[in-house]
XYZ file of C-alpha atoms in Angstrom:
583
model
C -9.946 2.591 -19.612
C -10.385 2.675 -16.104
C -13.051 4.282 -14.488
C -13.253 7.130 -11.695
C -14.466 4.890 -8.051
C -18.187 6.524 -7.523
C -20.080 3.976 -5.414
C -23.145 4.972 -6.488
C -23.009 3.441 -10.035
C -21.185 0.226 -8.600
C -23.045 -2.689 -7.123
C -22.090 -3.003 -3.853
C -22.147 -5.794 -0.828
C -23.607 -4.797 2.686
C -19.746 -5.269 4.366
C -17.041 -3.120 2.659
C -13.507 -3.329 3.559
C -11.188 -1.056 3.096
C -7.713 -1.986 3.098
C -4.077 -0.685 2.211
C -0.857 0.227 3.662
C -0.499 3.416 5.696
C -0.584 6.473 3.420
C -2.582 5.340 0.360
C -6.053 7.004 1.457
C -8.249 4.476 2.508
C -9.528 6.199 5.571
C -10.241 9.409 2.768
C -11.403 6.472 0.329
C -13.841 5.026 3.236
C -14.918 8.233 4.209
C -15.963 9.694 1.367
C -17.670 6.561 0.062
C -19.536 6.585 3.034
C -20.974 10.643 2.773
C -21.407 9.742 -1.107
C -23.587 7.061 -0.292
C -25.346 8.696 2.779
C -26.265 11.014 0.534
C -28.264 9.281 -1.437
C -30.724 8.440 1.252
C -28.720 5.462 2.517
C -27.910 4.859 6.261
C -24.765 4.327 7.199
C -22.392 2.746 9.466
C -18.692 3.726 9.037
C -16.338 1.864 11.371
C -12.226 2.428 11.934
C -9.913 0.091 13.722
C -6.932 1.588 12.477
C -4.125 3.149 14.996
C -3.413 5.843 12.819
C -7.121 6.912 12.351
C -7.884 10.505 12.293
C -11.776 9.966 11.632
C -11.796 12.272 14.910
C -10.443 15.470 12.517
C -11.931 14.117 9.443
C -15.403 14.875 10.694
C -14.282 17.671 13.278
C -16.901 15.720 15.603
C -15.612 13.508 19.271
C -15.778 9.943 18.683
C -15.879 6.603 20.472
C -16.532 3.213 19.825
C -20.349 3.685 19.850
C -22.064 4.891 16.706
C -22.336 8.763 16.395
C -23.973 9.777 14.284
C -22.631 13.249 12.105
C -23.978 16.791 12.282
C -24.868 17.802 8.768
C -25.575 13.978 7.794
C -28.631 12.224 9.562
C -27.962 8.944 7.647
C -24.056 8.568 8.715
C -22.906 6.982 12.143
C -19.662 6.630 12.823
C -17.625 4.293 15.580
C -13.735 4.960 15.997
C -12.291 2.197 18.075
C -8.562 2.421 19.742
C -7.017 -0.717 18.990
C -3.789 0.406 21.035
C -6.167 0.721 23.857
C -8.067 -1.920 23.371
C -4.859 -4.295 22.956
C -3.336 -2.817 26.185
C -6.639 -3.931 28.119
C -6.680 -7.413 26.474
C -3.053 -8.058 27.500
C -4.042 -7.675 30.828
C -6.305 -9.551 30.927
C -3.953 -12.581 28.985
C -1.680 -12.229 31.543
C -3.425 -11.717 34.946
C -3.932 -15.466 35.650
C -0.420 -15.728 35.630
C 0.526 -13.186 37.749
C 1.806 -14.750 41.089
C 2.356 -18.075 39.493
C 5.198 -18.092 37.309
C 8.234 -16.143 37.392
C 8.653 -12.204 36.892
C 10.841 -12.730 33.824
C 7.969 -14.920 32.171
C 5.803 -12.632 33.009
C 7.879 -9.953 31.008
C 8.677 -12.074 28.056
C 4.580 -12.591 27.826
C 3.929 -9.284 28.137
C 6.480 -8.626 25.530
C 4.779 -10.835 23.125
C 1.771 -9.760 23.367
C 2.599 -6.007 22.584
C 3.375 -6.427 19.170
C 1.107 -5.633 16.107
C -0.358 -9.076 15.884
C -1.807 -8.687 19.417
C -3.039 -4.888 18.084
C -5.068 -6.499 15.210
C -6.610 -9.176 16.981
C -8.023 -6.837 19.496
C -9.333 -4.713 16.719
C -10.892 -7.945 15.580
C -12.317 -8.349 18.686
C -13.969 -5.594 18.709
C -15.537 -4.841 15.111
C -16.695 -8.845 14.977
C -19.414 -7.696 16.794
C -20.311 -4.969 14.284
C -20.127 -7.775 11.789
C -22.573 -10.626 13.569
C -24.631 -8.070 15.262
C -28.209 -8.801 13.583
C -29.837 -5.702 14.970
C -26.958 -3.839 13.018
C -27.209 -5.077 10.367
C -30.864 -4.986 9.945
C -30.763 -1.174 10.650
C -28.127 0.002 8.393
C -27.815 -0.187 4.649
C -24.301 -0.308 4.437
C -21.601 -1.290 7.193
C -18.059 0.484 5.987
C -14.860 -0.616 7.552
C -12.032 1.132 7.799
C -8.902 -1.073 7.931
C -9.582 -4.538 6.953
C -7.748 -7.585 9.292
C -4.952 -9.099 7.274
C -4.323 -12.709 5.988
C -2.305 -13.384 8.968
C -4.747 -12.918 11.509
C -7.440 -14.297 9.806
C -5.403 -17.600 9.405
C -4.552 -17.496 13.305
C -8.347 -17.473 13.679
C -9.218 -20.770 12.080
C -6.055 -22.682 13.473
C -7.672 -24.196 16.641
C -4.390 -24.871 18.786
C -5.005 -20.839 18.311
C -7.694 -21.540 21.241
C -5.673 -22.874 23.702
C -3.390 -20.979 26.326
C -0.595 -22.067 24.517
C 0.997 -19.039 25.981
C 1.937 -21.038 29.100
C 3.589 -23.870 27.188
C 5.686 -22.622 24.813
C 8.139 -19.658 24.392
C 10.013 -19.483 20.968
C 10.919 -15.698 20.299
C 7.760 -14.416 17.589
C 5.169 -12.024 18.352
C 1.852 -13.397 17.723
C 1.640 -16.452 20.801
C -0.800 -16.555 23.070
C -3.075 -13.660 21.210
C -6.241 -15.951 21.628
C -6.046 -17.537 24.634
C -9.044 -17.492 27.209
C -11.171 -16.136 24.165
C -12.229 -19.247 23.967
C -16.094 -17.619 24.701
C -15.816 -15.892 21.450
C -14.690 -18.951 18.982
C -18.504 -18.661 17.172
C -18.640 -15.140 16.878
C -15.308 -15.067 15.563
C -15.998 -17.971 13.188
C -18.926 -15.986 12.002
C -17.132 -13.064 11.439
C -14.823 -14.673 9.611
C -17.331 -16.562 7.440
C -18.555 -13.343 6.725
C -15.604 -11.878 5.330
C -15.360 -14.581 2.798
C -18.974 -14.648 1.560
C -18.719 -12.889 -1.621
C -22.560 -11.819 -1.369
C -22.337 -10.024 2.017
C -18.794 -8.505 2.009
C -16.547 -7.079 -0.157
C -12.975 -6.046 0.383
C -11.599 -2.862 -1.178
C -7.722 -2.884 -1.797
C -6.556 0.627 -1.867
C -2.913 1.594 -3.416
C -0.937 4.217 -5.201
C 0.072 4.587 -8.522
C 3.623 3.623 -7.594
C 5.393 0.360 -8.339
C 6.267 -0.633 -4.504
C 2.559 0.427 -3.507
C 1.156 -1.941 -6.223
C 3.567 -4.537 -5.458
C 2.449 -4.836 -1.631
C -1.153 -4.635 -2.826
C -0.780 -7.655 -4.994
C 0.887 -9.644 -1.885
C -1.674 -8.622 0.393
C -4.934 -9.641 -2.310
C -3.034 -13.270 -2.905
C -2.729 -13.658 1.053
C -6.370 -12.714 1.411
C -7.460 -14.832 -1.619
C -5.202 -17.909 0.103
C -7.866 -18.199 2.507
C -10.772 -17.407 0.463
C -11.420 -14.013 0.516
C -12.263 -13.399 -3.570
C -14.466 -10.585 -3.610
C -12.108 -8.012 -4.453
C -11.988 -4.293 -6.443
C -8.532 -2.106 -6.325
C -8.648 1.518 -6.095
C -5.818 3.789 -7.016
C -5.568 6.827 -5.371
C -3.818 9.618 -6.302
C -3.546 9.223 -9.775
C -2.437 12.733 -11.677
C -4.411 14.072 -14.442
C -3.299 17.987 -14.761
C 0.072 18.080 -15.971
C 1.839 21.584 -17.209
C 5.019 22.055 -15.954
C 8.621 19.648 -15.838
C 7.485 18.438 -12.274
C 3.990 17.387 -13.251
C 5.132 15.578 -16.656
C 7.431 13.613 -14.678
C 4.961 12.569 -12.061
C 2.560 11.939 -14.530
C 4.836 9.663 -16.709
C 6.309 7.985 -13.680
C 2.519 6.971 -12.453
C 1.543 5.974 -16.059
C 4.240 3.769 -15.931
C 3.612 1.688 -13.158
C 0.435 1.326 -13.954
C 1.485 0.119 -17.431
C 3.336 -2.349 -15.428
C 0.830 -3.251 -12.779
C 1.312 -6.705 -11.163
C -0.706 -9.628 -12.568
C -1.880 -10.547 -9.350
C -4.213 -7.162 -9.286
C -4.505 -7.080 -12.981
C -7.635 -8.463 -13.512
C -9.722 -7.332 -10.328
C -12.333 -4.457 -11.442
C -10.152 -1.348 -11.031
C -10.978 2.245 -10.120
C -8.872 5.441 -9.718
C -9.505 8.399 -7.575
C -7.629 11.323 -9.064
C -4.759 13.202 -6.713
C -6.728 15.908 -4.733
C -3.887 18.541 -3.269
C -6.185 18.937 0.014
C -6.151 17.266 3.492
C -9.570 15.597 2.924
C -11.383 16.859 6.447
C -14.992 18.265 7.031
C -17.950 17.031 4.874
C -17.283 19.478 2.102
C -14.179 18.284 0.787
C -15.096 14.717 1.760
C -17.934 15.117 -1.325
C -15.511 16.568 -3.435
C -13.166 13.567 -3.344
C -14.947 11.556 -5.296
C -17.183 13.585 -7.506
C -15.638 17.289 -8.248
C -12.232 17.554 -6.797
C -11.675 20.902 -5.382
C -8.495 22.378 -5.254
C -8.064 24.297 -2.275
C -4.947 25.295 -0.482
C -3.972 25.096 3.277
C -5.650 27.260 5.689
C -2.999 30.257 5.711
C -0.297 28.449 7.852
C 3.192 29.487 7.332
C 5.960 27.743 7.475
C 8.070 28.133 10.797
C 11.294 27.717 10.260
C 13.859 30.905 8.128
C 15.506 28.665 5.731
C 14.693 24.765 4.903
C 17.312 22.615 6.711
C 19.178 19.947 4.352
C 20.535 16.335 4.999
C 24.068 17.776 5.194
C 23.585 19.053 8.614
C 22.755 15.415 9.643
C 26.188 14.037 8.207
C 28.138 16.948 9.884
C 26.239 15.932 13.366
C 27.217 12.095 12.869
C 30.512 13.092 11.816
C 31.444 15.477 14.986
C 30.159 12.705 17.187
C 31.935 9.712 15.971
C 28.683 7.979 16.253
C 29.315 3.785 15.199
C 26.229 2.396 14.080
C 23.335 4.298 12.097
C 19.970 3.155 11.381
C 17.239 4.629 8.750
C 13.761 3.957 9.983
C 10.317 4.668 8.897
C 7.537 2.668 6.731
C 7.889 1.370 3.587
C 8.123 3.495 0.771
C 9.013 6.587 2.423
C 12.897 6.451 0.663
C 15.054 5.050 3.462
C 17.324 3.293 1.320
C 18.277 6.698 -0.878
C 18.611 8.379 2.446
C 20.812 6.279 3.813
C 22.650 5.745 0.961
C 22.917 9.774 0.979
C 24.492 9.572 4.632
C 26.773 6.648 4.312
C 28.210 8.481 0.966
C 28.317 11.720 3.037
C 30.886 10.138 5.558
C 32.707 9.097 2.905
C 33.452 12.032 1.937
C 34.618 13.566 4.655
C 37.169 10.689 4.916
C 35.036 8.251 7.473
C 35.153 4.587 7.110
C 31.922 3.065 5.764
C 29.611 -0.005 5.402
C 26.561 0.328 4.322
C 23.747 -2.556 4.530
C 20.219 -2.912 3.156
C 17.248 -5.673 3.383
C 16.910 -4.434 -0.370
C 17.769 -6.652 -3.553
C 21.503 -6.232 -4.258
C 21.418 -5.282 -7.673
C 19.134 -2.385 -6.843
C 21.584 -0.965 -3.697
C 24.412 -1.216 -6.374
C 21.812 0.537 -8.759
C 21.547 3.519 -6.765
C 25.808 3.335 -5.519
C 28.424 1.460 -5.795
C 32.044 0.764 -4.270
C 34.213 2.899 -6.142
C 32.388 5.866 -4.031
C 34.381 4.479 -1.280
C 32.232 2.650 1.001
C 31.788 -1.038 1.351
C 28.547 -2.450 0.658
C 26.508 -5.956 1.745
C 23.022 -6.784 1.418
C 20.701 -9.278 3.961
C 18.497 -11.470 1.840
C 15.305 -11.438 3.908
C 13.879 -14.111 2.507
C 17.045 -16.728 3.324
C 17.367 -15.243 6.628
C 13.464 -16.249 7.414
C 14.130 -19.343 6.009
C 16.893 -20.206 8.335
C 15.166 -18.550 11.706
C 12.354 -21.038 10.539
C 14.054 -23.743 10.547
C 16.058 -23.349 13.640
C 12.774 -22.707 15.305
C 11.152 -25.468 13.786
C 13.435 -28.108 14.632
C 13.827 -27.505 18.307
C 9.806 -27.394 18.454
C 9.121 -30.983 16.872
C 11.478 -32.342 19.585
C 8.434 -31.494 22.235
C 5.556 -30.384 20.501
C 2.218 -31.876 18.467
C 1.577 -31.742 14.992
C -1.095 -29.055 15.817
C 0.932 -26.962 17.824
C 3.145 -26.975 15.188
C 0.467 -25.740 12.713
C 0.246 -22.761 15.092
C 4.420 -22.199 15.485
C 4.382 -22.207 11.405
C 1.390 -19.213 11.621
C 3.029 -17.434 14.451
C 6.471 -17.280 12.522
C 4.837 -15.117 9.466
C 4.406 -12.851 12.136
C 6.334 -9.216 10.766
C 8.041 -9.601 13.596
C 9.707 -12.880 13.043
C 10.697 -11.385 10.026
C 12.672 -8.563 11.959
C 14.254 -10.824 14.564
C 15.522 -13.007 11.715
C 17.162 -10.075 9.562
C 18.289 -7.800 12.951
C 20.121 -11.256 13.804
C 21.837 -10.601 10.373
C 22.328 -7.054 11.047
C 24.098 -7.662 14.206
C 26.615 -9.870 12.390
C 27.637 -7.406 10.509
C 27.923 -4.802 13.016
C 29.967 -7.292 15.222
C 32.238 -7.761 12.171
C 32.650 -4.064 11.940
C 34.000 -2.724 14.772
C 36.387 -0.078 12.901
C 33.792 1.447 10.749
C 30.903 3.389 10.697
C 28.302 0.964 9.649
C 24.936 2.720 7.913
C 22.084 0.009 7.756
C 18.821 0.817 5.663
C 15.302 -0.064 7.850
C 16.317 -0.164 11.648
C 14.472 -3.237 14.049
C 10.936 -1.811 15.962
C 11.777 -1.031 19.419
C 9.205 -3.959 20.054
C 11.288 -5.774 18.590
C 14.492 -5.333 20.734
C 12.307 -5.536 23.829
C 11.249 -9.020 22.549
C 14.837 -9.935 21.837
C 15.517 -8.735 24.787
C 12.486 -10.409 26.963
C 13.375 -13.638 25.983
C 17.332 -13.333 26.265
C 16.198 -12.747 30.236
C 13.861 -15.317 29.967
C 16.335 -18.006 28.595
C 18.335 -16.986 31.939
C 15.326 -18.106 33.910
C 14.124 -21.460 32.082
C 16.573 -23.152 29.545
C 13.387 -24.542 27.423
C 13.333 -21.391 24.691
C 13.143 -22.432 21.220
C 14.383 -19.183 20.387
C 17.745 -18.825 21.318
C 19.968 -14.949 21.583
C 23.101 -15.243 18.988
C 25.967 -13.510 20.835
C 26.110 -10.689 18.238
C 22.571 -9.934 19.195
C 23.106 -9.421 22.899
C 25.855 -7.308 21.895
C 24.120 -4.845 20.225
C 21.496 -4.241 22.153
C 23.400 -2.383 24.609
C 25.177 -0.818 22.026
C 21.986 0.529 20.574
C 20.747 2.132 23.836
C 24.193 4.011 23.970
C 23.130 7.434 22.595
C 27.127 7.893 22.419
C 27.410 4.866 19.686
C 24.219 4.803 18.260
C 22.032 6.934 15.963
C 18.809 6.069 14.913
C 17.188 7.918 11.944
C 13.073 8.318 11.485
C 12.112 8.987 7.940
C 9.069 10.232 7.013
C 6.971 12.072 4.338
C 5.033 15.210 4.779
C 1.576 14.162 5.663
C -0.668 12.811 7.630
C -0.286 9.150 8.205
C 3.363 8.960 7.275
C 3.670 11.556 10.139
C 1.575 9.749 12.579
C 3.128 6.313 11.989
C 7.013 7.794 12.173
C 5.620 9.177 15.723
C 4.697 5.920 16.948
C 7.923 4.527 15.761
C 9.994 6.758 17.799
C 7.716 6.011 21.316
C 8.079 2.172 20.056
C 11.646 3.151 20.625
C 12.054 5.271 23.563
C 10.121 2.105 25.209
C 13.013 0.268 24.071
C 15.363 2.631 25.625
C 16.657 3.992 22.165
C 16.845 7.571 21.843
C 16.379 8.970 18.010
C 17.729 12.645 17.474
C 17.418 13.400 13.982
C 13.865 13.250 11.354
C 14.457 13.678 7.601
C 10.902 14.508 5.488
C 11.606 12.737 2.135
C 9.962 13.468 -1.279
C 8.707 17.155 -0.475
C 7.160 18.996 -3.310
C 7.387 22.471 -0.977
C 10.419 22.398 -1.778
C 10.351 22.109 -5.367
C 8.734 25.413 -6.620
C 6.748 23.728 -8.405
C 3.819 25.836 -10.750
C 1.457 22.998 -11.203
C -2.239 24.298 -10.012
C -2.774 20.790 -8.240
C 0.912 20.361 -7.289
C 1.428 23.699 -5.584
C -1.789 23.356 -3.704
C -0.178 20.150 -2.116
C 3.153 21.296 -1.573
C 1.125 24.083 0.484
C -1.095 21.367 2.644
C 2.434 20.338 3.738
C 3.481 22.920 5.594
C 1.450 22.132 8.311
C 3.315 18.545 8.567
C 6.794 20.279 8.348
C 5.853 22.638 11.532
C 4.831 19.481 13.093
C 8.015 17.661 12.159
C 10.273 20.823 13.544
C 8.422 20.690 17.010
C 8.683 16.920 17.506
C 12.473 16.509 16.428
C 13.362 20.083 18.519
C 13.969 21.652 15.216
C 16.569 18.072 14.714
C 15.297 17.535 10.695
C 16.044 17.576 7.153
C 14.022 18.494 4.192
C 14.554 16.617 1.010
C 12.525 17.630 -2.411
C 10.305 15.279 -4.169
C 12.604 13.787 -6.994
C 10.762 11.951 -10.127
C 14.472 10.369 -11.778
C 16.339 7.890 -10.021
C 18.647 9.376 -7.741
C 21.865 7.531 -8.042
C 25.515 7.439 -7.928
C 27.431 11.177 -7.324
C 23.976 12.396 -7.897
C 23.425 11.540 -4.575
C 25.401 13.922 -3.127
C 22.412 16.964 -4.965
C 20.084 15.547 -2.290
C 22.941 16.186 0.791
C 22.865 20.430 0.619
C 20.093 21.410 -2.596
């Protein structure tokens, strides 16, 4: 049976890492680990480098990226880095020696590059290596928390040492992650140390944090076998969330959904030493409910905020919008595993029905899209295989670089394409074909490009104009679109989100990632709400209260533009889809 996480009976490293996708609760997991253990007489360092931190509101105290330490807890310092910040500064200082020499269109393409998320977690890396090498640190603190641990990816540009070169002034191909290192050359042994760190299983131990849902688990086990690739081993999975207080239809549903997946968990995580933190309905702020996490689990409800808005908008009202506009192409957007494919599913068979043309196209498997609808509902359906669409970019990239370039500059073209955004510029190439194809339908396609993205297509389309030496070269169908997806008129883009914290946060940064791009998004549709499902579970109803505060938020940022959607346990499918359009 697996046991509650409580770090005080567990035998722990000096370096913990916490690590997860956005949403699971490892900034609440980190937190509270680190009051738990402060507690007990230890001192402690807790240190973010994640962009959607709110460490700030957690402990209601003004942070920076020197160690503060808490009121109400002598033995805890905390440091809250800006990564965003930091990652702006570094790029300027990347690109400055270039300023002057080469072209302005080079100059943009660089800039472009280095604005992704690669070039975000490197200069988070950059600056939390020091907390890791520091001796005088380490000697003064018992325990040195993390929170937000550097993925396999950068780790592996780290040790590549064409990595060290300013390869940025040699070689354009299209990804994200060139040119991140250079003229860090300076920092090559603290950065080897840091990284020798991470993989020494008696200093450091890395703490993958998840959900008791089938995706979550299934991007937990890719993430441990990418960190265990380069010989990070030392690893324990928490599940958060995990219900235990089931008494009403809702609550049995939840509860047999969770126990299910984690029936099923993926034999990649299977045998690491696993921990649950039960699902607490509260926003886990202030040093009260940060020892209740772990230990008693409070329930407590929101702090009397109502809801701001006389009846709960539904999904319908977006299909009637898109409809009366004649809008052309329609993204869903948002992070994984806040239900983009239902929703646009939902939308495309909305059209439908009012008589409109459709195509609708996912990056999901095709069996599941035709799981959930199917073409007797009157649209027409296609599905991009992600993984053949990499494999193709990959090679076409490849190929052109061994005409010109070294075996180890090659090593560091292989890294840079398992950049996410390689990923996207190989599968929005796809997209585009089928939006070129489509040119007397509506065309609905589930997970929309980053607006860095289409600036990077973009940057290098101009830059192929200005030196014909790209290894990434624009398909037609590409430039196309782009123009077409700045065109308010044509275009609507689609942010889904869920109703809480870091889902909110990250759907925010999405939409300024796209008005960067020049891509304006009107609507917001909050998925999965349990406000709106009446539900009578104690825990449950506390939860669905905690969210109004992230529906108010939702109404002010979209301009009152959004959709509600309630939290749904069965498998929404077929004409059932049409419950989620108006209920």
């Amino acid at each position: 049976m697996t046991r509650n996480f409580n770090p005080i009976e567990i035998k722990l490293t000096k370096y913990l890492f916490f690590t997860g996708k956005g949403g699971v609760g490892k900034t609440s997991a980190a937190c509270a680990t680190a009051i738990t253990l402060a507690d007990q007489g230890k001192k402690i360092m807790l240190v973010s480098t994640d962009p959607a931190s709110n460490l700030q509101d957690v402990f209601n105290t003004k942070l920076t990226n020197k160690a503060t330490q808490i009121e109400g807890e002598p033995n805890l310092f905390v440091a809250n880095f800006e990564p965003e910040a930091a990652a702006l500064e570094y790029k300027k200082s990347v690109v400055a020696p270039y300023r002057g020499k080469l072209p302005d269109a080079v100059i943009k393409n660089m800039e472009e590059q280095l604005s992704g998320s690669c070039t975000v977690e490197i200069a988070a890396f950059n600056e939390f290596s020091g907390f890791i090498t520091d001796e005088k640190t380490k000697e003064e603190f018992d325990y040195i928390i993390f929170d937000t641990a550097p993925t396999g990816h950068t780790l592996r540009m780290l040790e590549l040492p064409s990595a060290w070169s300013n390869f940025i002034s040699e070689s354009t191909h299209g990804a994200s992650c060139l040119g991140q290192l250079a003229g860090l050359e300076g920092k090559r042994e603290v950065y080897n140390k840091a990284v020798k760190t991470l993989g020494d299983k008696d200093k450091t131990t890395l703490i993958l944090v998840t959900r008791p849902q089938f995706a979550s688990l299934e991007e937990t086990e890719r993430a441990s076998k990418e960190l265990r690739d380069i010989g990070i081993n030392n690893q324990i999975l928490i599940i958060n969330g995990v219900l235990n207080n089931f008494d009403d239809k809702l609550s049995n549903d939840i509860f047999n959904k969770q126990q299910m997946s984690l029936k099923d968990i993926p034999q990649g995580i299977k045998k690491l030493h696993t921990y649950e933190i039960p699902l607490r309905p509260y926003n886990v702020t202030g040093l009260e409910n940060l020892r209740a996490l772990l230990i008693r689990g409070d329930i407590k409800k929101n702090n009397g905020e109502k809801l701001n808005i006389e009846e709960i908008p539904k999904l319908q009202s977006i299909v009637d919008d898109i409809y009366a506009s004649s809008k052309k192409v329609i993204f869903t957007m948002g992070k994984g595993g806040v239900g983009k494919t239902t929703v646009a599913a939902t939308i495309a068979l909305g059209l439908a029905k009012k008589g409109k043309k459709v195509h609708l196209t996912t990056t999901d498997p095709a069996g599941h899209l035709k799981f959930i609808i199917d073409e007797s509902f009157g649209i027409t359906l296609s599905n991009i295989d992600e993984k053949r669409e990499l494999a193709k970019y990959k090679e076409e990239v490849l190929s052109k670089a061994r005409e010109t370039m070294s075996e180890e500059d090659l090593e560091y073209i292989k890294e840079d394409l398992r950049s996410p955004c390689t990923q996207e510029i190989a599968v929005f190439r796809a997209f585009a074909e089928i939006v070129a194809k489509s040119e007397n339908e509506i065309v609905v396609i589930d997970t929309a490009p980053t607006g860095h993205t289409l600036l990077l297509l973009e940057s290098t389309e101009n830059y192929n104009k200005e030196i014909k030496r790209s290894e990434g070269d624009i398909p037609e169908s590409v430039k196309k679109l782009l123009p077409t997806l700045k065109n308010p008129e044509e275009t609507e883009v689609i942010i889904v989100t869920l109703a809480e914290t870091t889902p909110v946060y990250e759907a925010m940064r999405l939409e300024k990632d796209l008005k960067r791009a020049g891509i304006s998004s009107k609507w917001w549709v909050i998925n999965s709400s349990l406000y709106a499902t009446n539900t009578t579970n104690e825990i449950l109803s506390a939860k669905a209260e905690n969210e109004v505060a992230w529906i108010n938020k939702v109404k002010a940022i979209s301009k009152g533009n959004f959709a509600l959607i309630e939290w749904k346990t069965e498998e929404v499918k077929g004409k059932n889809l049409l419950n989620l359009l108006s209920k």
